[in-house]
PDB file of C-alpha atoms in Angstrom:
ATOM      1  CA  UNK A   1       2.565  49.429  21.376  1.00  0.00           C
ATOM      2  CA  UNK A   2       6.114  48.067  22.270  1.00  0.00           C
ATOM      3  CA  UNK A   3       6.273  45.099  23.991  1.00  0.00           C
ATOM      4  CA  UNK A   4       8.849  42.858  25.548  1.00  0.00           C
ATOM      5  CA  UNK A   5       7.599  40.113  23.545  1.00  0.00           C
ATOM      6  CA  UNK A   6       8.872  40.988  20.049  1.00  0.00           C
ATOM      7  CA  UNK A   7      12.410  41.134  21.300  1.00  0.00           C
ATOM      8  CA  UNK A   8      12.170  37.520  22.057  1.00  0.00           C
ATOM      9  CA  UNK A   9      11.013  36.620  19.405  1.00  0.00           C
ATOM     10  CA  UNK A  10      13.884  38.482  17.434  1.00  0.00           C
ATOM     11  CA  UNK A  11      16.364  36.395  19.771  1.00  0.00           C
ATOM     12  CA  UNK A  12      14.960  33.008  18.953  1.00  0.00           C
ATOM     13  CA  UNK A  13      14.470  33.965  15.387  1.00  0.00           C
ATOM     14  CA  UNK A  14      18.322  34.938  15.263  1.00  0.00           C
ATOM     15  CA  UNK A  15      19.575  31.779  17.012  1.00  0.00           C
ATOM     16  CA  UNK A  16      17.224  29.688  14.776  1.00  0.00           C
ATOM     17  CA  UNK A  17      18.450  30.955  11.826  1.00  0.00           C
ATOM     18  CA  UNK A  18      22.083  30.731  13.106  1.00  0.00           C
ATOM     19  CA  UNK A  19      21.396  26.954  13.910  1.00  0.00           C
ATOM     20  CA  UNK A  20      19.698  26.581  10.612  1.00  0.00           C
ATOM     21  CA  UNK A  21      22.928  28.315   8.782  1.00  0.00           C
ATOM     22  CA  UNK A  22      25.483  25.802  11.016  1.00  0.00           C
ATOM     23  CA  UNK A  23      23.665  22.911   9.682  1.00  0.00           C
ATOM     24  CA  UNK A  24      23.816  23.764   6.043  1.00  0.00           C
ATOM     25  CA  UNK A  25      27.308  24.387   6.295  1.00  0.00           C
ATOM     26  CA  UNK A  26      27.909  21.089   7.769  1.00  0.00           C
ATOM     27  CA  UNK A  27      25.677  19.592   5.025  1.00  0.00           C
ATOM     28  CA  UNK A  28      27.821  21.455   2.590  1.00  0.00           C
ATOM     29  CA  UNK A  29      31.119  20.423   3.993  1.00  0.00           C
ATOM     30  CA  UNK A  30      29.881  16.672   4.037  1.00  0.00           C
ATOM     31  CA  UNK A  31      28.918  16.849   0.295  1.00  0.00           C
ATOM     32  CA  UNK A  32      32.086  18.646  -0.399  1.00  0.00           C
ATOM     33  CA  UNK A  33      34.397  16.156   0.934  1.00  0.00           C
ATOM     34  CA  UNK A  34      33.126  13.400  -1.335  1.00  0.00           C
ATOM     35  CA  UNK A  35      34.735  13.310  -4.174  1.00  0.00           C
ATOM     36  CA  UNK A  36      33.063  13.828  -7.656  1.00  0.00           C
ATOM     37  CA  UNK A  37      32.552  10.767  -9.606  1.00  0.00           C
ATOM     38  CA  UNK A  38      32.817  10.305 -13.275  1.00  0.00           C
ATOM     39  CA  UNK A  39      30.039   9.271 -15.028  1.00  0.00           C
ATOM     40  CA  UNK A  40      29.679   5.173 -16.064  1.00  0.00           C
ATOM     41  CA  UNK A  41      30.058   4.920 -19.591  1.00  0.00           C
ATOM     42  CA  UNK A  42      27.290   2.558 -20.866  1.00  0.00           C
ATOM     43  CA  UNK A  43      29.556   1.274 -23.785  1.00  0.00           C
ATOM     44  CA  UNK A  44      32.058  -0.754 -21.444  1.00  0.00           C
ATOM     45  CA  UNK A  45      29.209  -2.304 -19.295  1.00  0.00           C
ATOM     46  CA  UNK A  46      28.040  -5.622 -21.249  1.00  0.00           C
ATOM     47  CA  UNK A  47      24.082  -5.995 -21.080  1.00  0.00           C
ATOM     48  CA  UNK A  48      23.629  -9.061 -18.700  1.00  0.00           C
ATOM     49  CA  UNK A  49      21.526 -10.801 -21.547  1.00  0.00           C
ATOM     50  CA  UNK A  50      24.651 -11.786 -23.264  1.00  0.00           C
ATOM     51  CA  UNK A  51      26.550 -13.316 -20.526  1.00  0.00           C
ATOM     52  CA  UNK A  52      23.540 -15.130 -19.367  1.00  0.00           C
ATOM     53  CA  UNK A  53      22.529 -17.166 -22.445  1.00  0.00           C
ATOM     54  CA  UNK A  54      24.122 -20.527 -22.814  1.00  0.00           C
ATOM     55  CA  UNK A  55      24.059 -20.944 -26.425  1.00  0.00           C
ATOM     56  CA  UNK A  56      27.345 -21.663 -28.037  1.00  0.00           C
ATOM     57  CA  UNK A  57      28.053 -21.107 -31.781  1.00  0.00           C
ATOM     58  CA  UNK A  58      29.587 -24.521 -33.200  1.00  0.00           C
ATOM     59  CA  UNK A  59      31.280 -23.747 -36.610  1.00  0.00           C
ATOM     60  CA  UNK A  60      31.774 -26.327 -39.348  1.00  0.00           C
ATOM     61  CA  UNK A  61      34.944 -27.817 -39.982  1.00  0.00           C
ATOM     62  CA  UNK A  62      37.173 -26.187 -42.504  1.00  0.00           C
ATOM     63  CA  UNK A  63      38.117 -27.824 -45.786  1.00  0.00           C
ATOM     64  CA  UNK A  64      42.037 -27.462 -46.574  1.00  0.00           C
ATOM     65  CA  UNK A  65      41.610 -25.595 -49.668  1.00  0.00           C
ATOM     66  CA  UNK A  66      39.019 -23.050 -47.601  1.00  0.00           C
ATOM     67  CA  UNK A  67      41.781 -22.479 -44.912  1.00  0.00           C
ATOM     68  CA  UNK A  68      44.791 -22.029 -47.278  1.00  0.00           C
ATOM     69  CA  UNK A  69      42.645 -19.737 -49.159  1.00  0.00           C
ATOM     70  CA  UNK A  70      42.069 -17.642 -45.923  1.00  0.00           C
ATOM     71  CA  UNK A  71      45.940 -18.221 -44.868  1.00  0.00           C
ATOM     72  CA  UNK A  72      46.840 -16.647 -48.361  1.00  0.00           C
ATOM     73  CA  UNK A  73      44.501 -13.526 -47.923  1.00  0.00           C
ATOM     74  CA  UNK A  74      45.777 -12.845 -44.494  1.00  0.00           C
ATOM     75  CA  UNK A  75      49.124 -12.473 -46.097  1.00  0.00           C
ATOM     76  CA  UNK A  76      47.768 -10.448 -49.047  1.00  0.00           C
ATOM     77  CA  UNK A  77      46.011  -8.072 -46.322  1.00  0.00           C
ATOM     78  CA  UNK A  78      49.161  -7.812 -44.328  1.00  0.00           C
ATOM     79  CA  UNK A  79      51.021  -6.650 -46.970  1.00  0.00           C
ATOM     80  CA  UNK A  80      48.507  -4.380 -48.511  1.00  0.00           C
ATOM     81  CA  UNK A  81      48.074  -2.776 -44.868  1.00  0.00           C
ATOM     82  CA  UNK A  82      52.170  -2.349 -44.553  1.00  0.00           C
ATOM     83  CA  UNK A  83      52.441  -0.872 -47.763  1.00  0.00           C
ATOM     84  CA  UNK A  84      49.552   1.738 -46.720  1.00  0.00           C
ATOM     85  CA  UNK A  85      51.501   2.186 -43.395  1.00  0.00           C
ATOM     86  CA  UNK A  86      54.781   2.634 -45.373  1.00  0.00           C
ATOM     87  CA  UNK A  87      53.173   5.133 -47.541  1.00  0.00           C
ATOM     88  CA  UNK A  88      51.698   6.930 -44.765  1.00  0.00           C
ATOM     89  CA  UNK A  89      54.977   7.439 -42.984  1.00  0.00           C
ATOM     90  CA  UNK A  90      56.904   8.534 -46.080  1.00  0.00           C
ATOM     91  CA  UNK A  91      54.101  11.116 -46.547  1.00  0.00           C
ATOM     92  CA  UNK A  92      54.575  12.212 -43.106  1.00  0.00           C
ATOM     93  CA  UNK A  93      58.374  12.750 -43.753  1.00  0.00           C
ATOM     94  CA  UNK A  94      58.033  14.195 -46.742  1.00  0.00           C
ATOM     95  CA  UNK A  95      55.846  17.093 -45.354  1.00  0.00           C
ATOM     96  CA  UNK A  96      58.031  17.483 -42.604  1.00  0.00           C
ATOM     97  CA  UNK A  97      61.191  17.846 -44.498  1.00  0.00           C
ATOM     98  CA  UNK A  98      59.480  20.212 -47.028  1.00  0.00           C
ATOM     99  CA  UNK A  99      58.073  22.160 -44.299  1.00  0.00           C
ATOM    100  CA  UNK A 100      61.549  22.586 -42.661  1.00  0.00           C
ATOM    101  CA  UNK A 101      63.240  23.674 -45.954  1.00  0.00           C
ATOM    102  CA  UNK A 102      60.569  26.298 -46.406  1.00  0.00           C
ATOM    103  CA  UNK A 103      61.243  27.469 -43.050  1.00  0.00           C
ATOM    104  CA  UNK A 104      65.066  27.529 -43.556  1.00  0.00           C
ATOM    105  CA  UNK A 105      64.582  29.475 -46.703  1.00  0.00           C
ATOM    106  CA  UNK A 106      62.135  31.963 -45.051  1.00  0.00           C
ATOM    107  CA  UNK A 107      65.052  32.391 -42.189  1.00  0.00           C
ATOM    108  CA  UNK A 108      67.514  33.417 -44.965  1.00  0.00           C
ATOM    109  CA  UNK A 109      65.086  35.826 -46.544  1.00  0.00           C
ATOM    110  CA  UNK A 110      63.615  37.524 -43.421  1.00  0.00           C
ATOM    111  CA  UNK A 111      63.948  36.894 -39.723  1.00  0.00           C
ATOM    112  CA  UNK A 112      60.850  38.451 -38.555  1.00  0.00           C
ATOM    113  CA  UNK A 113      58.569  36.520 -41.072  1.00  0.00           C
ATOM    114  CA  UNK A 114      60.337  33.534 -39.835  1.00  0.00           C
ATOM    115  CA  UNK A 115      59.285  34.469 -36.343  1.00  0.00           C
ATOM    116  CA  UNK A 116      55.762  35.433 -37.180  1.00  0.00           C
ATOM    117  CA  UNK A 117      55.684  31.586 -39.057  1.00  0.00           C
ATOM    118  CA  UNK A 118      56.657  29.602 -36.444  1.00  0.00           C
ATOM    119  CA  UNK A 119      54.353  31.091 -33.597  1.00  0.00           C
ATOM    120  CA  UNK A 120      51.053  29.093 -32.794  1.00  0.00           C
ATOM    121  CA  UNK A 121      47.933  29.893 -34.879  1.00  0.00           C
ATOM    122  CA  UNK A 122      45.088  30.713 -32.728  1.00  0.00           C
ATOM    123  CA  UNK A 123      42.648  30.706 -35.338  1.00  0.00           C
ATOM    124  CA  UNK A 124      43.582  26.518 -36.050  1.00  0.00           C
ATOM    125  CA  UNK A 125      41.386  25.425 -33.075  1.00  0.00           C
ATOM    126  CA  UNK A 126      38.516  24.455 -32.488  1.00  0.00           C
ATOM    127  CA  UNK A 127      38.875  22.524 -35.848  1.00  0.00           C
ATOM    128  CA  UNK A 128      35.512  20.405 -36.886  1.00  0.00           C
ATOM    129  CA  UNK A 129      35.097  18.147 -39.964  1.00  0.00           C
ATOM    130  CA  UNK A 130      32.496  15.524 -40.664  1.00  0.00           C
ATOM    131  CA  UNK A 131      33.720  12.399 -42.085  1.00  0.00           C
ATOM    132  CA  UNK A 132      33.065  11.698 -45.699  1.00  0.00           C
ATOM    133  CA  UNK A 133      29.643   9.985 -46.492  1.00  0.00           C
ATOM    134  CA  UNK A 134      29.319   6.880 -48.802  1.00  0.00           C
ATOM    135  CA  UNK A 135      27.097   8.915 -51.257  1.00  0.00           C
ATOM    136  CA  UNK A 136      26.710  12.531 -51.994  1.00  0.00           C
ATOM    137  CA  UNK A 137      23.711  14.252 -51.061  1.00  0.00           C
ATOM    138  CA  UNK A 138      20.673  13.620 -53.199  1.00  0.00           C
ATOM    139  CA  UNK A 139      19.857  16.448 -54.994  1.00  0.00           C
ATOM    140  CA  UNK A 140      16.195  17.595 -54.225  1.00  0.00           C
ATOM    141  CA  UNK A 141      15.637  14.952 -51.149  1.00  0.00           C
ATOM    142  CA  UNK A 142      12.520  15.857 -49.068  1.00  0.00           C
ATOM    143  CA  UNK A 143      13.041  14.335 -45.562  1.00  0.00           C
ATOM    144  CA  UNK A 144       9.933  13.391 -43.584  1.00  0.00           C
ATOM    145  CA  UNK A 145       9.275  15.637 -40.563  1.00  0.00           C
ATOM    146  CA  UNK A 146      10.138  14.550 -37.294  1.00  0.00           C
ATOM    147  CA  UNK A 147      11.800  15.171 -33.929  1.00  0.00           C
ATOM    148  CA  UNK A 148      14.583  13.715 -31.826  1.00  0.00           C
ATOM    149  CA  UNK A 149      14.013  13.078 -28.375  1.00  0.00           C
ATOM    150  CA  UNK A 150      17.353  12.800 -25.924  1.00  0.00           C
ATOM    151  CA  UNK A 151      16.840   9.793 -23.741  1.00  0.00           C
ATOM    152  CA  UNK A 152      20.086   9.857 -22.096  1.00  0.00           C
ATOM    153  CA  UNK A 153      20.189   8.475 -18.566  1.00  0.00           C
ATOM    154  CA  UNK A 154      21.144  11.470 -16.159  1.00  0.00           C
ATOM    155  CA  UNK A 155      23.262  10.431 -13.210  1.00  0.00           C
ATOM    156  CA  UNK A 156      23.232  12.317  -9.866  1.00  0.00           C
ATOM    157  CA  UNK A 157      25.477  11.732  -7.136  1.00  0.00           C
TER     158      UNK A 157
ATOM    159  CA  UNK B   1      68.036  -7.140  24.294  1.00  0.00           C
ATOM    160  CA  UNK B   2      71.326  -9.007  23.416  1.00  0.00           C
ATOM    161  CA  UNK B   3      69.152 -12.273  22.955  1.00  0.00           C
ATOM    162  CA  UNK B   4      66.567 -10.509  20.722  1.00  0.00           C
ATOM    163  CA  UNK B   5      69.093  -8.503  18.884  1.00  0.00           C
ATOM    164  CA  UNK B   6      71.249 -11.456  17.775  1.00  0.00           C
ATOM    165  CA  UNK B   7      69.786 -12.518  14.253  1.00  0.00           C
ATOM    166  CA  UNK B   8      72.663 -14.857  13.172  1.00  0.00           C
ATOM    167  CA  UNK B   9      71.053 -17.162  10.510  1.00  0.00           C
ATOM    168  CA  UNK B  10      73.526 -19.990  10.100  1.00  0.00           C
ATOM    169  CA  UNK B  11      72.993 -19.988   6.232  1.00  0.00           C
ATOM    170  CA  UNK B  12      75.045 -23.169   5.721  1.00  0.00           C
ATOM    171  CA  UNK B  13      73.152 -25.208   8.162  1.00  0.00           C
ATOM    172  CA  UNK B  14      70.233 -26.977   7.707  1.00  0.00           C
ATOM    173  CA  UNK B  15      68.320 -25.156  10.296  1.00  0.00           C
ATOM    174  CA  UNK B  16      68.260 -21.869   8.133  1.00  0.00           C
ATOM    175  CA  UNK B  17      65.007 -20.047   8.255  1.00  0.00           C
ATOM    176  CA  UNK B  18      63.596 -22.191  10.801  1.00  0.00           C
ATOM    177  CA  UNK B  19      61.404 -19.518  12.143  1.00  0.00           C
ATOM    178  CA  UNK B  20      59.807 -18.445   8.914  1.00  0.00           C
ATOM    179  CA  UNK B  21      55.972 -18.793   8.520  1.00  0.00           C
ATOM    180  CA  UNK B  22      54.810 -15.659   6.196  1.00  0.00           C
ATOM    181  CA  UNK B  23      55.558 -17.556   2.894  1.00  0.00           C
ATOM    182  CA  UNK B  24      53.106 -20.097   4.040  1.00  0.00           C
ATOM    183  CA  UNK B  25      50.026 -17.570   4.315  1.00  0.00           C
ATOM    184  CA  UNK B  26      48.069 -16.499   1.557  1.00  0.00           C
ATOM    185  CA  UNK B  27      49.083 -13.308  -0.164  1.00  0.00           C
ATOM    186  CA  UNK B  28      47.707 -10.136   0.852  1.00  0.00           C
ATOM    187  CA  UNK B  29      47.106  -7.590  -1.957  1.00  0.00           C
ATOM    188  CA  UNK B  30      47.508  -4.024  -0.920  1.00  0.00           C
ATOM    189  CA  UNK B  31      44.196  -2.150  -0.180  1.00  0.00           C
ATOM    190  CA  UNK B  32      43.139  -0.593  -3.085  1.00  0.00           C
ATOM    191  CA  UNK B  33      42.420   2.960  -2.371  1.00  0.00           C
ATOM    192  CA  UNK B  34      39.969   4.597  -4.459  1.00  0.00           C
ATOM    193  CA  UNK B  35      41.519   7.019  -7.126  1.00  0.00           C
ATOM    194  CA  UNK B  36      39.804  10.233  -6.403  1.00  0.00           C
ATOM    195  CA  UNK B  37      38.959  12.173  -9.867  1.00  0.00           C
ATOM    196  CA  UNK B  38      40.977  15.606  -9.272  1.00  0.00           C
ATOM    197  CA  UNK B  39      41.180  18.323 -11.687  1.00  0.00           C
ATOM    198  CA  UNK B  40      44.452  18.011 -13.421  1.00  0.00           C
ATOM    199  CA  UNK B  41      46.297  21.171 -14.305  1.00  0.00           C
ATOM    200  CA  UNK B  42      45.356  22.506 -17.733  1.00  0.00           C
ATOM    201  CA  UNK B  43      48.737  23.463 -19.618  1.00  0.00           C
ATOM    202  CA  UNK B  44      48.063  26.626 -21.469  1.00  0.00           C
ATOM    203  CA  UNK B  45      51.138  26.306 -23.563  1.00  0.00           C
ATOM    204  CA  UNK B  46      53.641  28.835 -24.682  1.00  0.00           C
ATOM    205  CA  UNK B  47      53.917  30.702 -27.827  1.00  0.00           C
ATOM    206  CA  UNK B  48      55.719  27.889 -29.931  1.00  0.00           C
ATOM    207  CA  UNK B  49      53.481  25.203 -28.420  1.00  0.00           C
ATOM    208  CA  UNK B  50      49.626  24.346 -27.700  1.00  0.00           C
ATOM    209  CA  UNK B  51      49.022  23.216 -24.369  1.00  0.00           C
ATOM    210  CA  UNK B  52      46.105  20.609 -23.614  1.00  0.00           C
ATOM    211  CA  UNK B  53      44.401  19.584 -26.886  1.00  0.00           C
ATOM    212  CA  UNK B  54      41.459  17.128 -27.266  1.00  0.00           C
ATOM    213  CA  UNK B  55      40.577  15.336 -30.337  1.00  0.00           C
ATOM    214  CA  UNK B  56      37.391  14.248 -30.010  1.00  0.00           C
ATOM    215  CA  UNK B  57      35.497  11.659 -32.269  1.00  0.00           C
ATOM    216  CA  UNK B  58      31.912  11.239 -32.441  1.00  0.00           C
ATOM    217  CA  UNK B  59      29.819   8.846 -34.366  1.00  0.00           C
ATOM    218  CA  UNK B  60      26.863   6.557 -34.018  1.00  0.00           C
ATOM    219  CA  UNK B  61      29.055   3.446 -34.895  1.00  0.00           C
ATOM    220  CA  UNK B  62      30.910   2.161 -31.939  1.00  0.00           C
ATOM    221  CA  UNK B  63      33.574  -0.186 -33.412  1.00  0.00           C
ATOM    222  CA  UNK B  64      34.531   2.765 -35.795  1.00  0.00           C
ATOM    223  CA  UNK B  65      34.666   5.519 -33.314  1.00  0.00           C
ATOM    224  CA  UNK B  66      36.802   2.829 -31.123  1.00  0.00           C
ATOM    225  CA  UNK B  67      39.340   1.937 -33.771  1.00  0.00           C
ATOM    226  CA  UNK B  68      39.884   5.497 -35.024  1.00  0.00           C
ATOM    227  CA  UNK B  69      40.433   6.406 -31.633  1.00  0.00           C
ATOM    228  CA  UNK B  70      43.082   3.581 -31.082  1.00  0.00           C
ATOM    229  CA  UNK B  71      44.615   4.673 -34.600  1.00  0.00           C
ATOM    230  CA  UNK B  72      44.888   8.232 -33.378  1.00  0.00           C
ATOM    231  CA  UNK B  73      46.597   6.894 -29.775  1.00  0.00           C
ATOM    232  CA  UNK B  74      49.116   4.859 -32.021  1.00  0.00           C
ATOM    233  CA  UNK B  75      49.908   7.582 -34.274  1.00  0.00           C
ATOM    234  CA  UNK B  76      50.573  10.055 -31.677  1.00  0.00           C
ATOM    235  CA  UNK B  77      52.744   7.489 -29.984  1.00  0.00           C
ATOM    236  CA  UNK B  78      55.048   6.950 -33.137  1.00  0.00           C
ATOM    237  CA  UNK B  79      55.324  10.478 -33.714  1.00  0.00           C
ATOM    238  CA  UNK B  80      56.324  10.911 -30.059  1.00  0.00           C
ATOM    239  CA  UNK B  81      53.724  13.387 -28.839  1.00  0.00           C
ATOM    240  CA  UNK B  82      52.927  13.003 -25.465  1.00  0.00           C
ATOM    241  CA  UNK B  83      49.296  11.827 -25.118  1.00  0.00           C
ATOM    242  CA  UNK B  84      47.875  12.821 -21.603  1.00  0.00           C
ATOM    243  CA  UNK B  85      44.650  10.697 -21.409  1.00  0.00           C
ATOM    244  CA  UNK B  86      42.654   8.789 -23.770  1.00  0.00           C
ATOM    245  CA  UNK B  87      38.871   8.419 -22.540  1.00  0.00           C
ATOM    246  CA  UNK B  88      35.221   7.612 -23.628  1.00  0.00           C
ATOM    247  CA  UNK B  89      32.760  10.372 -23.394  1.00  0.00           C
ATOM    248  CA  UNK B  90      29.236   9.324 -21.843  1.00  0.00           C
ATOM    249  CA  UNK B  91      27.191   7.782 -24.552  1.00  0.00           C
ATOM    250  CA  UNK B  92      24.011   9.733 -25.520  1.00  0.00           C
ATOM    251  CA  UNK B  93      20.709   7.897 -26.820  1.00  0.00           C
ATOM    252  CA  UNK B  94      18.419   9.655 -29.079  1.00  0.00           C
ATOM    253  CA  UNK B  95      15.027   8.581 -30.156  1.00  0.00           C
ATOM    254  CA  UNK B  96      14.413   9.618 -33.761  1.00  0.00           C
ATOM    255  CA  UNK B  97      10.352   9.817 -34.447  1.00  0.00           C
ATOM    256  CA  UNK B  98       9.195  11.005 -37.644  1.00  0.00           C
ATOM    257  CA  UNK B  99       5.870  11.849 -39.208  1.00  0.00           C
ATOM    258  CA  UNK B 100       4.394   9.212 -41.438  1.00  0.00           C
ATOM    259  CA  UNK B 101       3.040  10.915 -44.533  1.00  0.00           C
ATOM    260  CA  UNK B 102      -0.365   9.021 -44.585  1.00  0.00           C
ATOM    261  CA  UNK B 103      -2.008  11.838 -42.659  1.00  0.00           C
ATOM    262  CA  UNK B 104      -2.830   9.634 -39.538  1.00  0.00           C
ATOM    263  CA  UNK B 105      -0.127  11.459 -37.466  1.00  0.00           C
ATOM    264  CA  UNK B 106       1.706   8.099 -36.564  1.00  0.00           C
ATOM    265  CA  UNK B 107       5.401   8.506 -35.273  1.00  0.00           C
ATOM    266  CA  UNK B 108       7.845   5.411 -35.671  1.00  0.00           C
ATOM    267  CA  UNK B 109      10.785   5.078 -33.843  1.00  0.00           C
ATOM    268  CA  UNK B 110      14.530   4.349 -34.298  1.00  0.00           C
ATOM    269  CA  UNK B 111      16.829   4.392 -31.141  1.00  0.00           C
ATOM    270  CA  UNK B 112      20.268   5.744 -32.017  1.00  0.00           C
ATOM    271  CA  UNK B 113      23.356   5.953 -29.730  1.00  0.00           C
ATOM    272  CA  UNK B 114      26.066   8.604 -30.146  1.00  0.00           C
ATOM    273  CA  UNK B 115      29.592   7.463 -29.128  1.00  0.00           C
ATOM    274  CA  UNK B 116      32.287   9.840 -28.483  1.00  0.00           C
ATOM    275  CA  UNK B 117      36.172   9.130 -27.654  1.00  0.00           C
ATOM    276  CA  UNK B 118      38.680  11.598 -26.756  1.00  0.00           C
ATOM    277  CA  UNK B 119      42.426  11.553 -27.032  1.00  0.00           C
ATOM    278  CA  UNK B 120      44.062  14.291 -24.972  1.00  0.00           C
ATOM    279  CA  UNK B 121      47.902  15.658 -26.242  1.00  0.00           C
ATOM    280  CA  UNK B 122      50.200  17.873 -24.573  1.00  0.00           C
ATOM    281  CA  UNK B 123      52.678  19.768 -26.233  1.00  0.00           C
ATOM    282  CA  UNK B 124      52.216  20.014 -29.900  1.00  0.00           C
ATOM    283  CA  UNK B 125      54.503  21.924 -31.432  1.00  0.00           C
ATOM    284  CA  UNK B 126      52.999  24.957 -33.832  1.00  0.00           C
ATOM    285  CA  UNK B 127      54.865  23.556 -37.084  1.00  0.00           C
ATOM    286  CA  UNK B 128      53.801  20.199 -36.761  1.00  0.00           C
ATOM    287  CA  UNK B 129      50.059  20.765 -35.924  1.00  0.00           C
ATOM    288  CA  UNK B 130      48.671  21.148 -39.489  1.00  0.00           C
ATOM    289  CA  UNK B 131      50.910  18.060 -40.336  1.00  0.00           C
ATOM    290  CA  UNK B 132      48.860  16.117 -37.811  1.00  0.00           C
ATOM    291  CA  UNK B 133      45.437  17.393 -38.522  1.00  0.00           C
ATOM    292  CA  UNK B 134      46.178  16.263 -42.443  1.00  0.00           C
ATOM    293  CA  UNK B 135      46.974  12.904 -41.406  1.00  0.00           C
ATOM    294  CA  UNK B 136      44.046  12.463 -39.220  1.00  0.00           C
ATOM    295  CA  UNK B 137      41.673  13.949 -41.718  1.00  0.00           C
ATOM    296  CA  UNK B 138      43.179  11.769 -44.518  1.00  0.00           C
ATOM    297  CA  UNK B 139      42.300   8.716 -42.589  1.00  0.00           C
ATOM    298  CA  UNK B 140      39.119  10.038 -41.338  1.00  0.00           C
ATOM    299  CA  UNK B 141      36.452   7.229 -41.751  1.00  0.00           C
ATOM    300  CA  UNK B 142      32.990   7.882 -42.847  1.00  0.00           C
ATOM    301  CA  UNK B 143      30.363   9.007 -40.495  1.00  0.00           C
ATOM    302  CA  UNK B 144      32.893   9.771 -37.694  1.00  0.00           C
ATOM    303  CA  UNK B 145      32.759  13.730 -36.811  1.00  0.00           C
ATOM    304  CA  UNK B 146      35.869  15.066 -35.872  1.00  0.00           C
ATOM    305  CA  UNK B 147      36.411  18.063 -33.464  1.00  0.00           C
ATOM    306  CA  UNK B 148      39.922  19.358 -32.327  1.00  0.00           C
ATOM    307  CA  UNK B 149      39.964  21.936 -29.667  1.00  0.00           C
ATOM    308  CA  UNK B 150      41.508  22.938 -26.760  1.00  0.00           C
ATOM    309  CA  UNK B 151      40.989  20.953 -23.360  1.00  0.00           C
ATOM    310  CA  UNK B 152      39.270  23.472 -20.672  1.00  0.00           C
ATOM    311  CA  UNK B 153      37.924  22.600 -17.206  1.00  0.00           C
ATOM    312  CA  UNK B 154      34.393  22.873 -18.486  1.00  0.00           C
ATOM    313  CA  UNK B 155      35.309  19.903 -20.884  1.00  0.00           C
ATOM    314  CA  UNK B 156      36.346  18.319 -17.780  1.00  0.00           C
ATOM    315  CA  UNK B 157      33.341  18.804 -15.752  1.00  0.00           C
ATOM    316  CA  UNK B 158      31.331  17.450 -18.253  1.00  0.00           C
ATOM    317  CA  UNK B 159      32.362  14.183 -17.576  1.00  0.00           C
ATOM    318  CA  UNK B 160      31.485  14.251 -13.973  1.00  0.00           C
ATOM    319  CA  UNK B 161      28.262  13.661 -12.337  1.00  0.00           C
ATOM    320  CA  UNK B 162      25.972  16.045 -11.370  1.00  0.00           C
ATOM    321  CA  UNK B 163      25.485  16.967  -7.875  1.00  0.00           C
ATOM    322  CA  UNK B 164      22.116  19.120  -7.351  1.00  0.00           C
ATOM    323  CA  UNK B 165      22.233  18.537  -3.510  1.00  0.00           C
ATOM    324  CA  UNK B 166      25.352  20.486  -3.556  1.00  0.00           C
ATOM    325  CA  UNK B 167      24.178  23.190  -6.153  1.00  0.00           C
ATOM    326  CA  UNK B 168      20.814  23.810  -4.512  1.00  0.00           C
ATOM    327  CA  UNK B 169      22.965  24.311  -0.855  1.00  0.00           C
ATOM    328  CA  UNK B 170      25.235  26.622  -2.750  1.00  0.00           C
ATOM    329  CA  UNK B 171      22.530  28.541  -4.074  1.00  0.00           C
ATOM    330  CA  UNK B 172      20.877  28.687  -0.531  1.00  0.00           C
ATOM    331  CA  UNK B 173      23.771  29.995   1.075  1.00  0.00           C
ATOM    332  CA  UNK B 174      24.325  32.841  -1.283  1.00  0.00           C
TER     333      UNK B 174
END
């Protein structure tokens, strides 16, 4: 039995739905206006307990031999580092030079191969490498069972 | 109008600058506008040049990772490779629990923090890339995990805070 009432319900529903949609759109616009923020990095925030304490470290005075020894050690270290740095620069230069020479020779050999060699290598990235370890892995080592729980603080805007 | 328009200052007279007072007031710094975090254009690179490349260094040791990142940054400066950005990714904290072998099923703890630093490069030529990788590898300290990959928008978005309300609304709308 069709009555006039269900028609009213439909109208009211449609209006309510439209009002709801408009409200949601307004909310969306407001939220989208706010720029996204970067997650704060805990490394750069010094914890309060290190800034509150008043204890100051008082170092004993150095004897002249000790300070002399330290200055000489610093000089030796500087020299060592300089040699290391120069060796690195030399190595880079040598690598670049030898590469350029090889490419020159390749160009003289065949132009096609040279063009193919100059192109970028798609298989190079992503490149992953673990750092060297202090000791090689122990053979037959049985690690205890356990689990790792991620407790990073989740920041929401 | 003629009276106001006359700005003769008589610089030789002792009355020069007689109306000035702004130098006496405290200096007002220009209002700091919050720099909005914008999605920067990601360079795709040509056939002979890589676009934006991220060198990501991860380790448990904060000082090592920081120093290594500084070293890589200075190396790129020295080799005149353009460095877009050099930033830190948020630290991850892990709680390590392990089962005791005595059978009482106790779990002891250790809390480890993983730190990550990223150096973003642009315009790396295809011939120089393997050389750079060699140099970085040869000076890689122990315990520092190196990852070199191309920069994507997902990488950028992982640095931003999550907005659950926005996502909920978007899900409801569609």
